[in-house]
Amino acid sequence: MRKLKTAYELVEAYRNGSLDPVEHAWRVIEEIGRWEGRVNAYITLEAPEAIIIQAEEARERYRRGEHRPLEGVLVAVKDNISTSFMPTTAASRMLEKYIPPFNATVVERLVRAGAIVVGKTNMDEFAMGSTSEFSAFGPVRNPWDLERVPGGSSGGSAACLAYGGCDLSLGSDTGGSIRLPAAYTATVGIKPTYGLVSRYGLIPYGNSLEQIGPMARSVKDAALLLEVIGGWDPRDSTSLRIDPPKLSNLEPLEPGEASLCVPREMVEGSEEPVAKVFWNLMGKLESEGFEVLEASLPEVSKALPAYYIIALAEAASNLARYDGGLYPREDVEAGDYWRHVAEARARGFGWEVKKRIVLGSYALSEGYRDEYYIAATKVRRLVRDAVLRLARKCIIASPAAPILPPRLGERITDPLLLYAMDVYTVVANLAGVPALAMPAGFSQGLPVGVQFMAYRLGEDLLVRLGLTVEEMTGLRGVAAGEG
Ligand code: GLN
């Protein structure tokens, strides 16, 4: 284990002149050179010269005292978030050469805050997966153990943080894609309240569920990044009409300010080592004076099937836009329209994506719609109501994932085993509430993550609790590797 500077500490050091942004940029470029061949966290990397030119500009701004909140900070962006200056493939052959004509709102805000985009990160194709193995560009590996997966679908965004190949990153979370990778790599990730962060420019998978969110090596860093990207965007009709949240200067939560509750259904299925680390942390919180209550959320047992029906139905309708024409592929000849479409899809989509289109279309089809899609939306309402009821009283705590990071190939052969990894995370997406995942400890040298869920727009509470937990575990700024 190594300790690396957090983004917050970097900005501090740039400001007081104890570190030079150009020197730091070189160091990160070197780390990328050392690790990338093994980890495969990036699909596209910015040229080193381009990174250095921007770092030199940052240095100038610090010198003149004109620095912005993320001046000179190196940020990695998940490859389903549109950038007009780099390809945006969503890890699919279908979009292999696609360069969007515009930036996502979050990217605009990053650039305006002085951040340097280092590259686009590897992921499961169209964000469909939990391990980052379903990428057309090869799987991502976990820097803590290269035989294991980093979680998905934002695995690249987590892995580059975990080896020091970026200072901050952006992920997207439809059913856990920020939190699962955070849990598996000892990093921090937040799935914001639905509508807090603009989805404009996010390649859609399950629109009613997903949010872009921050990933970082400390809670304060994640808060800082969320503050930069959050707040109303007129270009996203589901965006909440509120100002960016104020999160970067919060104090740790004190006992008595909020209590925690652990729904039995959100721990009992966890494997031994995970449960042990989780309860150990809850015990520490209790001994600090926090109230940790037992609770029950029986609706959780229906959350996973409901999530997968809704997500796949939305995916099937979203992916209908890829007909090989609007986003053309060069290897498919023009001619008969339907033959052309079929060929483009056969070649452009990976196996998991095809499977989900078929299942989603089935769930929406005449005669089955009521039994599947409509039924799932009713379950969603039940889950949402139950979560909101509980979250009004306490911060809901659970492990972020029921198992330790699996080995490559271990889970993807059995879809039900693969989908089961998301049991604790999909709940927040169905309910639209915010959730934070962060390191709770280690077991057998592998990271174990904890998840906290709050009421809608309770990001401040989550950040404050996160700061408290971070002080207790000391797991801030940790990275894989020796030194
Ligand atoms: N693993 C879940 C899925 O495959 C969640 C993915 C995500 O959050 N993008 O749908």
mmCIF file of C-alpha atoms in Angstrom, residues 305-307 309-310 370-381 430:
data_model
loop_
_atom_site.group_PDB
_atom_site.id
_atom_site.type_symbol
_atom_site.label_atom_id
_atom_site.label_comp_id
_atom_site.label_asym_id
_atom_site.label_seq_id
_atom_site.Cartn_x
_atom_site.Cartn_y
_atom_site.Cartn_z
ATOM 1 C CA PRO A 305 -35.065 -8.345 -10.538
ATOM 2 C CA ALA A 306 -37.018 -5.077 -10.800
ATOM 3 C CA TYR A 307 -33.822 -3.175 -11.531
ATOM 4 C CA ILE A 309 -36.069 -5.487 -16.020
ATOM 5 C CA ILE A 310 -36.276 -1.691 -15.986
ATOM 6 C CA ASP A 370 -47.705 -5.932 -18.006
ATOM 7 C CA GLU A 371 -46.088 -9.014 -16.540
ATOM 8 C CA TYR A 372 -42.553 -7.660 -16.742
ATOM 9 C CA TYR A 373 -41.991 -3.976 -17.347
ATOM 10 C CA ILE A 374 -45.135 -2.637 -15.670
ATOM 11 C CA ALA A 375 -44.782 -5.051 -12.759
ATOM 12 C CA ALA A 376 -41.179 -3.945 -12.286
ATOM 13 C CA THR A 377 -42.172 -0.272 -12.160
ATOM 14 C CA LYS A 378 -44.651 -1.116 -9.397
ATOM 15 C CA VAL A 379 -41.956 -2.898 -7.411
ATOM 16 C CA ARG A 380 -39.744 0.112 -7.949
ATOM 17 C CA ARG A 381 -42.360 2.310 -6.295
ATOM 18 C CA LEU A 430 -34.472 2.619 -7.855
#
